[in-house]
Amino acid sequence: TSNDRIRIISGIICNQGAAGIDCEYCPKGYYASEYASPKCTACGVGTYSTTVAATSASSCLKCRSGTFASSVG
């Protein structure tokens, strides 16, 4: 159900994929796998994500052959 994907923290409804005190959705290149994560986790070096509000590391994709990401996210 939709209630399985949210948690109420200090009166604010936090969806999975959101983080921080204001429950902001994680930007592209980051994910929050736990409800009300304190911060978003960056995709690792050599990976990227185009998904906003990603909920797991599986949203981080390997860079295509012949390309490279030297920074996280």
Short mmCIF file of N, CA and C in Angstrom, two decimals:
data_model
loop_
_atom_site.label_atom_id
_atom_site.label_comp_id
_atom_site.label_asym_id
_atom_site.label_seq_id
_atom_site.Cartn_x
_atom_site.Cartn_y
_atom_site.Cartn_z
N THR A 1 0.84 -1.18 0.00
CA THR A 1 0.00 0.00 0.00
C THR A 1 0.88 1.24 0.00
N SER A 2 0.28 2.38 -0.26
CA SER A 2 1.06 3.61 -0.28
C SER A 2 1.58 3.95 1.11
N ASN A 3 0.92 3.50 2.16
CA ASN A 3 1.39 3.77 3.52
C ASN A 3 2.70 3.04 3.83
N ASP A 4 3.01 1.98 3.09
CA ASP A 4 4.26 1.26 3.28
C ASP A 4 5.44 2.07 2.78
N ARG A 5 5.21 3.11 1.98
CA ARG A 5 6.29 3.85 1.36
C ARG A 5 6.50 5.22 1.98
N ILE A 6 5.82 5.52 3.08
CA ILE A 6 6.00 6.81 3.73
C ILE A 6 6.22 6.64 5.22
N ARG A 7 6.80 7.62 5.84
CA ARG A 7 6.97 7.63 7.28
C ARG A 7 6.79 9.07 7.74
N ILE A 8 6.13 9.26 8.85
CA ILE A 8 5.91 10.61 9.37
C ILE A 8 6.99 10.91 10.40
N ILE A 9 7.74 11.97 10.17
CA ILE A 9 8.80 12.40 11.06
C ILE A 9 8.49 13.84 11.47
N SER A 10 8.37 14.09 12.74
CA SER A 10 8.09 15.44 13.25
C SER A 10 6.94 16.11 12.51
N GLY A 11 5.91 15.36 12.19
CA GLY A 11 4.75 15.91 11.53
C GLY A 11 4.88 16.08 10.03
N ILE A 12 6.04 15.70 9.47
CA ILE A 12 6.27 15.80 8.03
C ILE A 12 6.21 14.41 7.43
N ILE A 13 5.52 14.25 6.33
CA ILE A 13 5.44 12.95 5.67
C ILE A 13 6.64 12.79 4.76
N CYS A 14 7.45 11.78 5.03
CA CYS A 14 8.65 11.51 4.22
C CYS A 14 8.42 10.26 3.38
N ASN A 15 8.55 10.40 2.09
CA ASN A 15 8.49 9.25 1.20
C ASN A 15 9.87 8.61 1.11
N GLN A 16 9.90 7.33 0.77
CA GLN A 16 11.18 6.70 0.48
C GLN A 16 11.73 7.40 -0.75
N GLY A 17 13.02 7.66 -0.76
CA GLY A 17 13.62 8.43 -1.84
C GLY A 17 13.80 9.88 -1.47
N ALA A 18 13.36 10.24 -0.26
CA ALA A 18 13.54 11.60 0.26
C ALA A 18 14.45 11.53 1.47
N ALA A 19 15.11 12.65 1.76
CA ALA A 19 16.05 12.66 2.88
C ALA A 19 16.13 14.03 3.51
N GLY A 20 16.73 14.07 4.68
CA GLY A 20 16.98 15.32 5.37
C GLY A 20 15.81 15.76 6.22
N ILE A 21 16.01 16.83 6.94
CA ILE A 21 15.01 17.32 7.87
C ILE A 21 13.74 17.79 7.17
N ASP A 22 13.87 18.25 5.92
CA ASP A 22 12.71 18.72 5.17
C ASP A 22 12.16 17.67 4.21
N CYS A 23 12.69 16.47 4.27
CA CYS A 23 12.24 15.36 3.41
C CYS A 23 12.29 15.74 1.93
N GLU A 24 13.39 16.31 1.50
CA GLU A 24 13.55 16.67 0.10
C GLU A 24 13.93 15.43 -0.70
N TYR A 25 13.36 15.33 -1.91
CA TYR A 25 13.70 14.18 -2.77
C TYR A 25 15.16 14.25 -3.18
N CYS A 26 15.79 13.09 -3.26
CA CYS A 26 17.18 13.03 -3.69
C CYS A 26 17.28 13.43 -5.16
N PRO A 27 18.31 14.21 -5.51
CA PRO A 27 18.49 14.60 -6.91
C PRO A 27 19.07 13.46 -7.74
N LYS A 28 19.14 13.66 -9.04
CA LYS A 28 19.75 12.67 -9.93
C LYS A 28 21.16 12.37 -9.43
N GLY A 29 21.54 11.10 -9.48
CA GLY A 29 22.87 10.70 -9.02
C GLY A 29 22.93 10.32 -7.56
N TYR A 30 21.81 10.39 -6.86
CA TYR A 30 21.74 10.07 -5.44
C TYR A 30 20.51 9.22 -5.16
N TYR A 31 20.50 8.54 -4.01
CA TYR A 31 19.35 7.74 -3.61
C TYR A 31 19.22 7.71 -2.10
N ALA A 32 18.04 7.40 -1.61
CA ALA A 32 17.78 7.22 -0.17
C ALA A 32 17.01 5.92 -0.01
N SER A 33 17.67 4.90 0.47
CA SER A 33 17.05 3.57 0.54
C SER A 33 16.24 3.36 1.80
N GLU A 34 16.39 4.22 2.80
CA GLU A 34 15.63 4.09 4.03
C GLU A 34 14.65 5.25 4.15
N TYR A 35 13.57 5.01 4.84
CA TYR A 35 12.62 6.08 5.10
C TYR A 35 13.27 7.14 5.97
N ALA A 36 13.06 8.39 5.62
CA ALA A 36 13.58 9.52 6.39
C ALA A 36 15.08 9.42 6.60
N SER A 37 15.81 9.08 5.56
CA SER A 37 17.27 9.03 5.63
C SER A 37 17.79 10.41 6.01
N PRO A 38 18.86 10.48 6.81
CA PRO A 38 19.39 11.79 7.17
C PRO A 38 19.99 12.53 5.97
N LYS A 39 20.46 11.78 4.97
CA LYS A 39 20.98 12.41 3.76
C LYS A 39 20.91 11.41 2.61
N CYS A 40 20.99 11.93 1.40
CA CYS A 40 20.99 11.08 0.21
C CYS A 40 22.39 10.49 0.03
N THR A 41 22.45 9.30 -0.53
CA THR A 41 23.72 8.62 -0.80
C THR A 41 24.04 8.77 -2.27
N ALA A 42 25.27 9.16 -2.57
CA ALA A 42 25.68 9.35 -3.96
C ALA A 42 25.95 8.02 -4.64
N CYS A 43 25.64 7.94 -5.92
CA CYS A 43 26.05 6.79 -6.72
C CYS A 43 27.58 6.80 -6.74
N GLY A 44 28.17 5.64 -6.81
CA GLY A 44 29.63 5.53 -6.75
C GLY A 44 30.33 5.98 -8.02
N VAL A 45 31.64 6.13 -7.93
CA VAL A 45 32.46 6.47 -9.08
C VAL A 45 32.26 5.41 -10.15
N GLY A 46 32.09 5.84 -11.38
CA GLY A 46 31.88 4.91 -12.49
C GLY A 46 30.42 4.56 -12.71
N THR A 47 29.53 5.18 -11.93
CA THR A 47 28.09 4.96 -12.09
C THR A 47 27.38 6.30 -12.14
N TYR A 48 26.13 6.28 -12.58
CA TYR A 48 25.32 7.49 -12.65
C TYR A 48 23.85 7.10 -12.52
N SER A 49 23.01 8.08 -12.28
CA SER A 49 21.57 7.85 -12.24
C SER A 49 20.87 9.09 -12.77
N THR A 50 19.84 8.87 -13.55
CA THR A 50 19.02 9.98 -14.06
C THR A 50 17.69 10.06 -13.32
N THR A 51 17.56 9.27 -12.26
CA THR A 51 16.30 9.20 -11.52
C THR A 51 16.28 10.17 -10.34
N VAL A 52 15.25 10.99 -10.26
CA VAL A 52 15.02 11.85 -9.09
C VAL A 52 14.24 11.01 -8.08
N ALA A 53 14.57 11.11 -6.82
CA ALA A 53 13.91 10.37 -5.73
C ALA A 53 14.15 8.87 -5.84
N ALA A 54 15.34 8.48 -6.26
CA ALA A 54 15.69 7.06 -6.35
C ALA A 54 15.68 6.45 -4.95
N THR A 55 15.30 5.18 -4.87
CA THR A 55 15.16 4.52 -3.57
C THR A 55 16.18 3.41 -3.32
N SER A 56 17.09 3.17 -4.26
CA SER A 56 18.09 2.13 -4.02
C SER A 56 19.31 2.32 -4.91
N ALA A 57 20.39 1.68 -4.52
CA ALA A 57 21.63 1.74 -5.30
C ALA A 57 21.45 1.11 -6.67
N SER A 58 20.43 0.27 -6.83
CA SER A 58 20.22 -0.35 -8.14
C SER A 58 19.81 0.67 -9.19
N SER A 59 19.45 1.88 -8.78
CA SER A 59 19.15 2.93 -9.75
C SER A 59 20.43 3.53 -10.34
N CYS A 60 21.56 3.23 -9.73
CA CYS A 60 22.86 3.70 -10.22
C CYS A 60 23.35 2.73 -11.30
N LEU A 61 23.52 3.25 -12.48
CA LEU A 61 23.90 2.44 -13.63
C LEU A 61 25.38 2.61 -13.94
N LYS A 62 26.00 1.56 -14.46
CA LYS A 62 27.40 1.64 -14.86
C LYS A 62 27.51 2.56 -16.07
N CYS A 63 28.58 3.31 -16.10
CA CYS A 63 28.84 4.16 -17.27
C CYS A 63 29.04 3.28 -18.50
N ARG A 64 28.63 3.80 -19.63
CA ARG A 64 28.77 3.04 -20.89
C ARG A 64 30.24 2.83 -21.23
N SER A 65 30.52 1.78 -21.96
CA SER A 65 31.86 1.47 -22.41
C SER A 65 32.42 2.68 -23.15
N GLY A 66 33.64 3.06 -22.80
CA GLY A 66 34.28 4.19 -23.45
C GLY A 66 34.03 5.50 -22.74
N THR A 67 33.22 5.49 -21.66
CA THR A 67 32.97 6.71 -20.90
C THR A 67 33.42 6.48 -19.46
N PHE A 68 33.53 7.56 -18.70
CA PHE A 68 34.00 7.45 -17.33
C PHE A 68 33.42 8.58 -16.49
N ALA A 69 33.04 8.29 -15.27
CA ALA A 69 32.60 9.30 -14.33
C ALA A 69 33.63 9.36 -13.21
N SER A 70 34.36 10.46 -13.13
CA SER A 70 35.42 10.57 -12.12
C SER A 70 34.92 11.06 -10.77
N SER A 71 33.68 11.50 -10.72
CA SER A 71 33.13 11.95 -9.45
C SER A 71 31.88 11.13 -9.11
N VAL A 72 31.46 11.21 -7.86
CA VAL A 72 30.26 10.49 -7.45
C VAL A 72 29.02 11.21 -7.92
N GLY A 73 27.92 10.48 -7.98
CA GLY A 73 26.64 11.07 -8.38
C GLY A 73 26.41 10.91 -9.84
#
